XYZ file of C-alpha atoms in Angstrom:
575
model
C -0.019 -0.015 0.026
C 1.448 3.363 -0.918
C 1.411 6.415 1.320
C -1.690 7.854 -0.300
C -3.674 4.690 0.302
C -2.354 4.467 3.858
C -3.609 7.996 4.622
C -6.945 7.282 3.056
C -7.362 4.127 5.114
C -6.899 5.829 8.503
C -4.156 4.983 11.008
C -1.904 2.051 10.179
C -2.565 -0.929 12.346
C 0.378 -2.772 14.073
C 0.831 -6.572 13.769
C -0.457 -6.849 17.385
C -3.642 -5.013 16.402
C -4.242 -7.480 13.595
C -3.696 -10.454 15.879
C -5.997 -9.091 18.523
C -8.669 -8.261 16.002
C -8.558 -11.830 14.708
C -9.015 -13.089 18.280
C -11.868 -10.753 18.872
C -13.491 -11.733 15.586
C -13.320 -15.387 16.755
C -14.709 -14.431 20.180
C -17.633 -12.622 18.519
C -18.677 -15.841 16.792
C -18.027 -18.333 19.701
C -18.518 -16.596 22.977
C -21.492 -14.239 22.523
C -24.069 -14.909 25.215
C -25.092 -18.148 23.545
C -25.764 -18.847 20.899
C -24.051 -17.845 17.894
C -25.445 -21.056 16.357
C -28.630 -19.098 15.891
C -26.906 -17.307 12.979
C -27.055 -20.519 11.031
C -30.799 -21.007 11.366
C -33.621 -18.768 10.357
C -36.500 -18.891 12.979
C -39.770 -20.385 11.942
C -42.943 -18.357 11.667
C -44.581 -19.994 14.635
C -41.637 -19.331 16.951
C -41.672 -15.644 16.061
C -45.318 -15.384 16.721
C -44.706 -16.993 19.995
C -42.177 -14.284 20.793
C -44.700 -11.617 20.252
C -44.148 -10.476 16.682
C -43.547 -6.836 15.729
C -44.720 -4.500 18.485
C -46.721 -2.420 16.094
C -48.757 -5.477 15.002
C -49.631 -6.698 18.575
C -52.745 -4.580 18.779
C -54.127 -5.576 15.496
C -53.354 -9.256 16.276
C -55.147 -9.050 19.573
C -58.215 -7.597 18.000
C -58.535 -10.465 15.533
C -60.963 -12.403 17.827
C -62.872 -14.714 15.554
C -61.277 -15.688 12.296
C -64.424 -17.072 10.612
C -66.555 -13.962 11.208
C -64.078 -11.577 9.502
C -63.819 -11.045 5.728
C -60.969 -12.881 4.052
C -57.751 -10.852 3.904
C -56.085 -10.215 0.644
C -53.475 -12.976 0.138
C -50.744 -10.392 -0.647
C -51.433 -8.538 2.533
C -51.220 -11.817 4.549
C -47.899 -12.683 2.924
C -46.534 -9.216 3.699
C -47.687 -9.355 7.264
C -46.268 -12.810 7.806
C -42.962 -11.722 6.280
C -42.859 -8.774 8.673
C -43.442 -10.937 11.710
C -40.754 -13.399 10.683
C -38.431 -10.483 9.881
C -38.962 -8.844 13.276
C -38.201 -12.208 14.854
C -34.863 -12.280 13.019
C -34.204 -8.708 14.286
C -34.978 -9.800 17.842
C -32.711 -12.757 17.643
C -29.809 -10.827 16.181
C -30.094 -8.054 18.844
C -30.602 -10.377 21.836
C -27.643 -12.590 21.076
C -25.525 -9.452 21.299
C -26.843 -8.815 24.769
C -29.102 -5.885 23.818
C -32.814 -5.208 23.994
C -34.685 -5.105 20.672
C -36.664 -1.987 19.888
C -38.244 -1.095 16.631
C -37.333 2.624 16.833
C -34.041 2.566 18.705
C -31.284 0.151 17.670
C -28.467 0.384 20.176
C -25.572 -1.995 19.309
C -22.714 -0.104 20.904
C -19.946 -2.083 22.545
C -20.978 -5.337 20.854
C -17.783 -6.318 19.009
C -19.569 -6.223 15.717
C -17.651 -7.729 12.788
C -17.875 -7.324 8.990
C -20.103 -10.394 8.923
C -22.450 -8.788 11.438
C -22.678 -5.687 9.306
C -23.864 -7.812 6.344
C -26.471 -9.516 8.541
C -27.573 -6.232 10.039
C -28.031 -4.770 6.540
C -30.308 -7.649 5.595
C -32.495 -6.832 8.601
C -32.985 -3.173 7.818
C -36.098 -3.816 5.653
C -37.804 -5.004 8.857
C -37.081 -1.811 10.723
C -39.029 0.783 8.760
C -39.787 2.788 11.954
C -36.207 3.062 12.978
C -35.205 6.554 14.195
C -31.994 5.947 16.242
C -29.133 3.657 15.255
C -26.002 3.501 17.498
C -23.091 1.351 16.372
C -20.490 3.107 18.463
C -17.453 1.459 20.083
C -17.204 -1.382 17.602
C -13.717 -0.948 16.113
C -14.084 -3.983 13.845
C -16.737 -2.191 11.832
C -14.007 -0.105 10.104
C -13.705 -0.898 6.434
C -17.093 -2.619 6.208
C -19.549 0.209 6.534
C -20.549 0.052 2.900
C -22.227 -3.268 3.475
C -24.685 -1.384 5.626
C -24.946 2.005 3.861
C -26.111 0.497 0.633
C -29.261 -0.566 2.413
C -30.037 2.665 4.319
C -32.936 3.416 2.025
C -34.954 0.994 4.119
C -34.678 3.225 7.267
C -35.495 6.566 5.657
C -36.988 7.759 8.977
C -33.611 7.640 10.765
C -33.012 10.750 12.814
C -29.934 9.810 14.852
C -26.802 7.942 13.597
C -23.836 7.313 15.937
C -20.626 5.736 14.772
C -18.157 6.712 17.499
C -14.928 4.819 17.764
C -15.549 2.488 14.807
C -12.123 2.872 13.140
C -13.818 4.336 10.114
C -11.712 4.603 6.979
C -11.821 6.962 4.003
C -13.873 4.295 2.155
C -16.314 4.228 5.015
C -16.706 7.969 4.934
C -17.210 8.002 1.179
C -19.875 5.232 1.480
C -21.679 7.127 4.226
C -21.598 10.353 2.103
C -22.891 8.581 -0.957
C -25.856 7.130 0.975
C -26.717 10.259 2.992
C -29.446 11.095 0.540
C -31.229 7.836 1.475
C -31.717 9.066 5.062
C -33.071 12.579 4.427
C -34.323 13.101 8.047
C -31.006 12.617 9.874
C -30.528 15.416 12.404
C -27.728 13.988 14.572
C -24.499 12.525 13.235
C -21.718 11.471 15.647
C -18.384 10.360 14.180
C -16.282 11.124 17.282
C -13.176 9.156 18.219
C -12.412 8.012 14.652
C -8.791 8.835 13.755
C -9.706 7.974 10.122
C -12.112 10.865 9.956
C -9.062 13.048 10.095
C -5.828 12.729 8.044
C -7.497 14.533 5.229
C -10.372 12.007 4.911
C -13.265 14.156 6.017
C -13.554 15.481 2.562
C -14.702 12.086 1.317
C -17.879 12.540 3.362
C -18.303 16.288 3.150
C -18.203 16.537 -0.605
C -21.432 14.481 -0.876
C -23.527 16.845 1.358
C -26.422 18.630 -0.272
C -28.047 21.898 0.744
C -31.383 20.228 1.566
C -30.028 18.016 4.353
C -31.554 18.348 7.747
C -28.438 17.881 9.928
C -28.685 19.821 13.189
C -25.940 18.165 15.324
C -22.449 17.211 14.132
C -19.920 15.774 16.571
C -16.342 15.169 15.564
C -14.613 14.938 18.926
C -10.998 13.669 18.899
C -10.879 12.827 15.160
C -7.409 14.242 14.750
C -8.684 16.731 12.189
C -5.994 18.411 10.089
C -5.967 21.745 8.331
C -7.180 19.898 5.218
C -10.123 18.466 7.186
C -10.998 21.905 8.630
C -10.972 23.295 5.108
C -13.411 20.506 4.007
C -15.633 21.254 6.963
C -15.564 24.996 6.227
C -16.493 24.355 2.606
C -19.328 22.107 3.741
C -20.789 24.527 6.300
C -22.900 26.394 3.628
C -24.618 23.006 3.043
C -25.410 22.757 6.783
C -27.524 25.878 7.248
C -29.765 24.023 9.806
C -26.793 23.105 12.053
C -27.438 23.957 15.699
C -24.820 21.956 17.583
C -21.122 21.555 16.467
C -18.528 19.805 18.623
C -14.909 19.858 17.473
C -13.407 19.242 20.950
C -10.032 17.587 21.311
C -8.855 18.367 17.767
C -5.726 20.517 17.437
C -6.868 23.763 15.700
C -3.874 25.943 14.898
C -4.216 29.641 14.116
C -4.570 28.976 10.375
C -7.176 26.303 11.024
C -9.164 28.759 13.167
C -9.077 31.379 10.421
C -10.384 28.824 7.877
C -13.075 27.611 10.261
C -14.368 30.939 11.383
C -14.481 32.250 7.798
C -17.620 30.179 7.215
C -19.413 30.663 10.479
C -21.774 33.114 8.833
C -23.135 30.065 6.899
C -24.604 28.599 10.017
C -26.475 31.451 11.742
C -28.782 29.098 13.711
C -25.892 27.597 15.648
C -26.743 27.303 19.304
C -23.872 25.218 20.667
C -20.212 25.448 19.808
C -17.693 23.247 21.632
C -13.967 23.821 21.159
C -12.659 22.262 24.307
C -9.045 21.086 24.420
C -8.318 22.322 20.878
C -4.943 23.919 21.695
C -6.392 27.387 21.222
C -4.046 30.245 22.098
C -4.357 33.976 22.669
C -4.440 34.640 18.881
C -7.072 31.916 18.312
C -9.328 33.510 20.963
C -9.011 36.802 19.110
C -9.926 35.260 15.775
C -12.928 33.520 17.239
C -14.098 36.641 18.984
C -14.264 38.574 15.774
C -16.465 35.847 14.281
C -18.991 35.713 17.111
C -21.186 38.353 15.559
C -22.044 35.905 12.787
C -23.581 33.329 15.272
C -25.590 35.681 17.444
C -28.053 32.834 18.262
C -25.380 31.002 20.223
C -26.491 29.743 23.645
C -23.681 27.494 24.718
C -19.974 28.182 24.243
C -17.328 25.777 25.501
C -13.682 26.938 25.357
C -12.455 24.888 28.279
C -9.104 23.200 28.697
C -7.259 25.553 26.356
C -4.261 26.181 28.611
C -2.425 28.245 25.993
C -5.267 30.783 25.814
C -3.940 32.725 28.836
C -4.519 36.434 28.157
C -6.776 35.737 25.152
C -10.065 36.439 26.888
C -9.194 40.127 26.994
C -9.736 40.313 23.219
C -12.620 37.818 22.979
C -14.638 39.140 25.929
C -15.710 42.372 24.228
C -17.307 40.386 21.406
C -19.444 38.324 23.875
C -21.859 41.243 23.810
C -22.954 39.996 20.441
C -24.286 36.798 22.054
C -27.468 38.177 23.573
C -28.908 34.637 24.154
C -25.752 33.119 25.731
C -26.822 30.692 28.522
C -23.637 28.900 29.359
C -19.919 29.800 29.086
C -17.287 27.232 29.947
C -13.752 28.635 30.493
C -12.418 26.109 33.087
C -8.764 25.260 32.965
C -7.827 28.069 30.597
C -5.054 29.625 32.713
C -7.031 32.853 32.785
C -5.123 35.880 33.990
C -6.379 38.699 36.290
C -6.735 40.823 33.129
C -8.858 38.164 31.472
C -11.278 38.060 34.440
C -11.487 41.843 34.711
C -12.417 41.841 30.904
C -15.136 39.388 31.707
C -16.350 41.583 34.550
C -16.842 44.452 32.097
C -19.103 42.463 29.756
C -20.904 40.350 32.455
C -23.758 42.897 32.902
C -24.658 42.512 29.221
C -24.999 38.668 29.486
C -28.551 38.873 30.711
C -29.483 35.313 29.697
C -26.454 33.613 31.367
C -27.336 30.656 33.585
C -24.045 28.754 33.796
C -20.499 30.140 34.149
C -17.620 27.764 34.661
C -14.330 29.456 35.508
C -13.049 26.632 37.743
C -9.461 25.487 37.833
C -8.199 29.039 37.188
C -6.077 30.197 40.114
C -6.538 33.872 39.350
C -10.218 33.687 40.145
C -9.483 33.682 43.900
C -8.451 37.345 43.881
C -11.060 38.761 41.455
C -14.226 36.782 42.270
C -15.809 39.573 44.353
C -15.768 41.881 41.327
C -17.339 39.233 39.078
C -20.040 38.442 41.738
C -21.221 42.076 41.613
C -21.361 42.023 37.724
C -23.186 38.717 37.072
C -27.018 38.333 36.891
C -26.994 36.234 40.114
C -30.739 35.886 40.392
C -30.790 33.417 37.469
C -27.411 31.632 37.791
C -27.975 27.867 38.224
C -24.362 26.650 37.980
C -21.256 28.417 39.218
C -18.359 25.930 39.635
C -15.515 27.448 41.618
C -13.458 24.342 42.430
C -9.707 24.744 42.571
C -9.808 28.537 42.230
C -7.566 29.387 45.264
C -10.328 31.460 46.777
C -9.178 34.205 49.076
C -10.863 35.168 52.328
C -12.497 38.139 50.713
C -13.697 36.031 47.762
C -15.116 33.534 50.221
C -17.019 36.282 52.157
C -18.270 37.841 48.910
C -19.665 34.500 47.618
C -21.264 33.699 50.954
C -22.962 37.128 50.981
C -24.302 36.421 47.429
C -25.978 33.150 48.468
C -29.132 35.036 49.319
C -29.388 36.294 45.780
C -28.497 32.948 44.169
C -32.028 31.642 44.415
C -31.777 29.513 41.186
C -28.553 27.834 42.134
C -28.643 24.122 41.583
C -24.988 23.248 41.727
C -22.318 24.622 44.004
C -18.758 23.268 43.738
C -16.186 24.660 46.102
C -13.868 21.649 46.153
C -10.138 22.087 46.611
C -10.486 25.482 48.187
C -8.947 25.144 51.668
C -10.409 28.397 52.855
C -13.907 26.925 52.911
C -12.930 24.925 56.032
C -14.227 26.650 59.227
C -16.196 29.021 56.945
C -18.939 26.718 55.617
C -21.525 28.196 58.014
C -21.423 31.464 56.031
C -22.603 29.623 52.849
C -25.294 27.548 54.498
C -27.001 29.971 56.898
C -28.415 32.284 54.139
C -30.242 29.307 52.491
C -34.007 29.422 52.883
C -36.159 26.243 52.867
C -38.838 27.672 50.596
C -36.312 28.978 48.029
C -33.307 26.715 47.985
C -32.971 24.623 44.816
C -29.547 23.190 45.551
C -29.134 19.729 43.988
C -25.358 19.342 43.980
C -22.990 20.352 46.782
C -19.367 19.437 46.230
C -16.934 20.119 49.094
C -14.061 17.707 48.404
C -10.715 18.567 50.023
C -11.899 21.736 51.668
C -10.291 21.217 55.054
C -13.683 20.764 56.646
C -13.869 20.308 60.348
C -16.412 18.512 62.582
C -18.112 21.825 63.189
C -18.502 22.386 59.425
C -20.290 19.087 59.124
C -22.460 19.993 62.053
C -23.557 23.057 60.053
C -24.514 20.763 57.193
C -26.592 18.744 59.704
C -28.214 22.029 60.843
C -29.092 22.805 57.221
C -30.591 19.340 56.870
C -32.668 19.895 60.001
C -34.012 23.175 58.590
C -35.002 21.366 55.418
C -32.959 23.449 53.042
C -31.162 20.453 51.540
C -34.224 18.397 50.804
C -33.672 18.600 47.000
C -29.979 17.721 47.260
C -29.087 14.788 44.968
C -25.294 14.758 45.248
C -23.193 15.457 48.355
C -19.454 15.177 48.063
C -17.541 15.482 51.342
C -14.556 13.399 50.307
C -10.950 14.047 51.330
C -11.896 15.785 54.553
C -10.174 13.579 57.092
C -10.219 16.187 59.808
C -13.889 15.611 60.468
C -14.315 13.627 63.710
C -16.515 10.575 64.189
C -19.077 12.712 66.057
C -19.571 14.846 62.912
C -20.364 11.910 60.719
C -22.651 10.278 63.388
C -24.567 13.557 63.771
C -24.914 14.143 60.049
C -26.274 10.654 59.313
C -28.593 11.044 62.244
C -30.338 13.711 60.259
C -30.704 11.637 57.170
C -34.381 12.537 56.734
C -33.235 16.025 55.693
C -31.550 14.532 52.639
C -34.516 12.488 51.441
C -33.689 13.142 47.790
C -30.024 12.058 48.024
C -28.803 9.885 45.146
C -24.956 10.040 45.566
C -22.882 10.381 48.706
C -19.060 10.442 48.812
C -17.192 10.602 52.137
C -14.054 8.906 50.900
C -10.607 9.727 52.520
C -7.301 10.388 50.931
C -5.400 7.256 49.866
C -2.845 7.676 52.679
C -5.569 7.754 55.294
C -7.491 4.815 56.743
C -9.771 5.356 59.703
C -12.338 2.933 60.995
C -16.021 3.307 60.133
C -17.026 1.507 63.282
C -17.972 4.575 65.443
C -20.535 5.989 62.894
C -21.470 2.896 60.821
C -24.648 2.182 62.827
C -25.876 5.733 62.140
C -25.116 5.316 58.411
C -26.979 1.935 58.270
C -30.015 3.513 59.865
C -29.807 6.452 57.496
C -29.900 4.252 54.383
C -33.562 3.394 55.057
C -34.356 7.068 54.743
C -32.554 7.562 51.431
C -34.924 5.806 48.906
C -33.279 7.376 45.884
C -29.615 6.481 46.781
C -27.730 4.894 43.822
C -24.036 5.342 44.861
C -22.181 5.396 48.206
C -18.398 5.920 48.213
C -16.360 4.999 51.268
C -12.942 4.755 49.667
C -9.880 4.397 52.016
C -11.948 3.852 55.180
C -11.068 0.700 57.070
C -14.043 -1.746 56.999
C -13.829 -5.167 58.550
C -15.541 -8.203 57.049
C -18.567 -8.094 59.362
C -19.139 -4.355 58.589
C -18.787 -4.827 54.927
C -21.285 -7.683 55.041
C -23.784 -5.453 56.852
C -23.297 -2.642 54.309
C -23.616 -4.876 51.252
C -26.741 -6.589 52.678
C -28.429 -3.189 53.249
C -27.333 -1.795 49.888
C -28.259 -4.840 47.867
C -31.963 -4.314 48.695
C -31.749 -0.929 47.008
C -29.287 -1.805 44.154
C -26.871 0.776 45.437
C -23.318 0.757 44.088
C -20.796 0.646 46.938
C -17.297 2.033 46.289
C -15.110 0.644 49.075
C -11.504 -0.587 49.356
C -10.695 -4.104 50.171
C -10.468 -4.830 53.933
C -7.857 -2.736 55.712
C -6.590 -2.056 59.239
C -7.275 1.483 60.595
C -4.410 3.843 61.259
C -4.289 6.230 64.136
C -4.504 9.530 62.206
C -5.875 10.639 58.853
C -4.657 13.485 56.674
C -7.134 16.181 55.691
């Protein structure tokens, strides 16, 4: 294979890959939840009717009370109906042997180790799925190179709305086959090709060049496809054909300055865009400036994700002024962008114009700690629902300013203060302003905050007042300074956390204290948490008898227990 063909075929596989794929192909035929033998036999009509037939026919079959009193059906209709029933039986058998649940509108075959042979069989079953709207074949890396076997039959599922092909090792040939058949599924609104290296390397053009202006695509996801400048050019050229696009996710693709210039040059072609995600794209200060100048063309934007672009430090100063064009912006994600004090002050200047803002994520930016009080005064606090401030090195003044603002944050659903040591011994300031009739808090994350026993007693007091009744997630992990009395008292007020779904009180890995002093209180509390789905007690010392009691109580509720293997307690834990 020459270099051109290699590029077209996606990433080159190593000899080990080829060996492992052969083993997996063998496994897919011999070890699939019994019984691959079913592939050799076509089910009889009677057996399929016994299994229930096509869901859509059940009602009509049930109403067929007396055969002799009804007029004779047309022989062609009978044949067609019988064929449909038998066909649905084949679909059921195919899906069930892969460990999935058959559904006539939603075909989910993700993580099934599908092979090229399976793709051929699936293609033969599409005529029996005329109502199919969602097809998910993601995380089947043996599909790569065989997609055409399926796409040539897509005309049978013309009602398809969602198509997901994440991590399928798609090749240039697969992309071309998908593009050629796209006209057969004219109602598709969601296309997810994420985590396919073969979509990049200059191959995206093989799909994009087949797009027509009358397509209905609204969501396109190309996360971590290793898109090159050539692919971005192909995407930019295709954007005028995607005038209905509302959601575009290019996260985790390296977009250099030139690539950003090419991409933003066509943003005016998708004026309906509501969500743009460019997380972890290697954007720098200049990239932010280029994007900022293009924001005026997508004024309908509601969600902008620029997170995890560590090289963008200082870039928000030029982008921020253009945020005023986004009158409908509801969420802005800038976490882990190494924002400077100047960046945040620029955000403070435009914050009053962001009247629709509901979510602002500036977490994991150390400079937030010294400027938060200015931002607090500029934001429309009365409608903010999420304000993550974890790992922001909050100062004492920032802590006091946020605590004072809790009275105004009436719509707040998620508060994350994790990894801010200053919260310890100051938690009372955040909890006391909360009012039972107004508090909508559903997530409270206080991991590694240097909490003390007294802090936990303040949480208990809030439970007693009923202000945490809507809380679904409570994270108190990595707070080893809390004494046994604090945990015992908190679990004693379990009724105040009646909506709790997830609880995490894990310790740091180097700590290992005994659960014995407060375990009885926790066991009693479990009966008052009907919604609990996850309990994390990592790094606590639990003996065999205690673990047995825990598992017995939790098994009745199907709660996931995250707990280390049995360990001996140490004398002291680190906070």
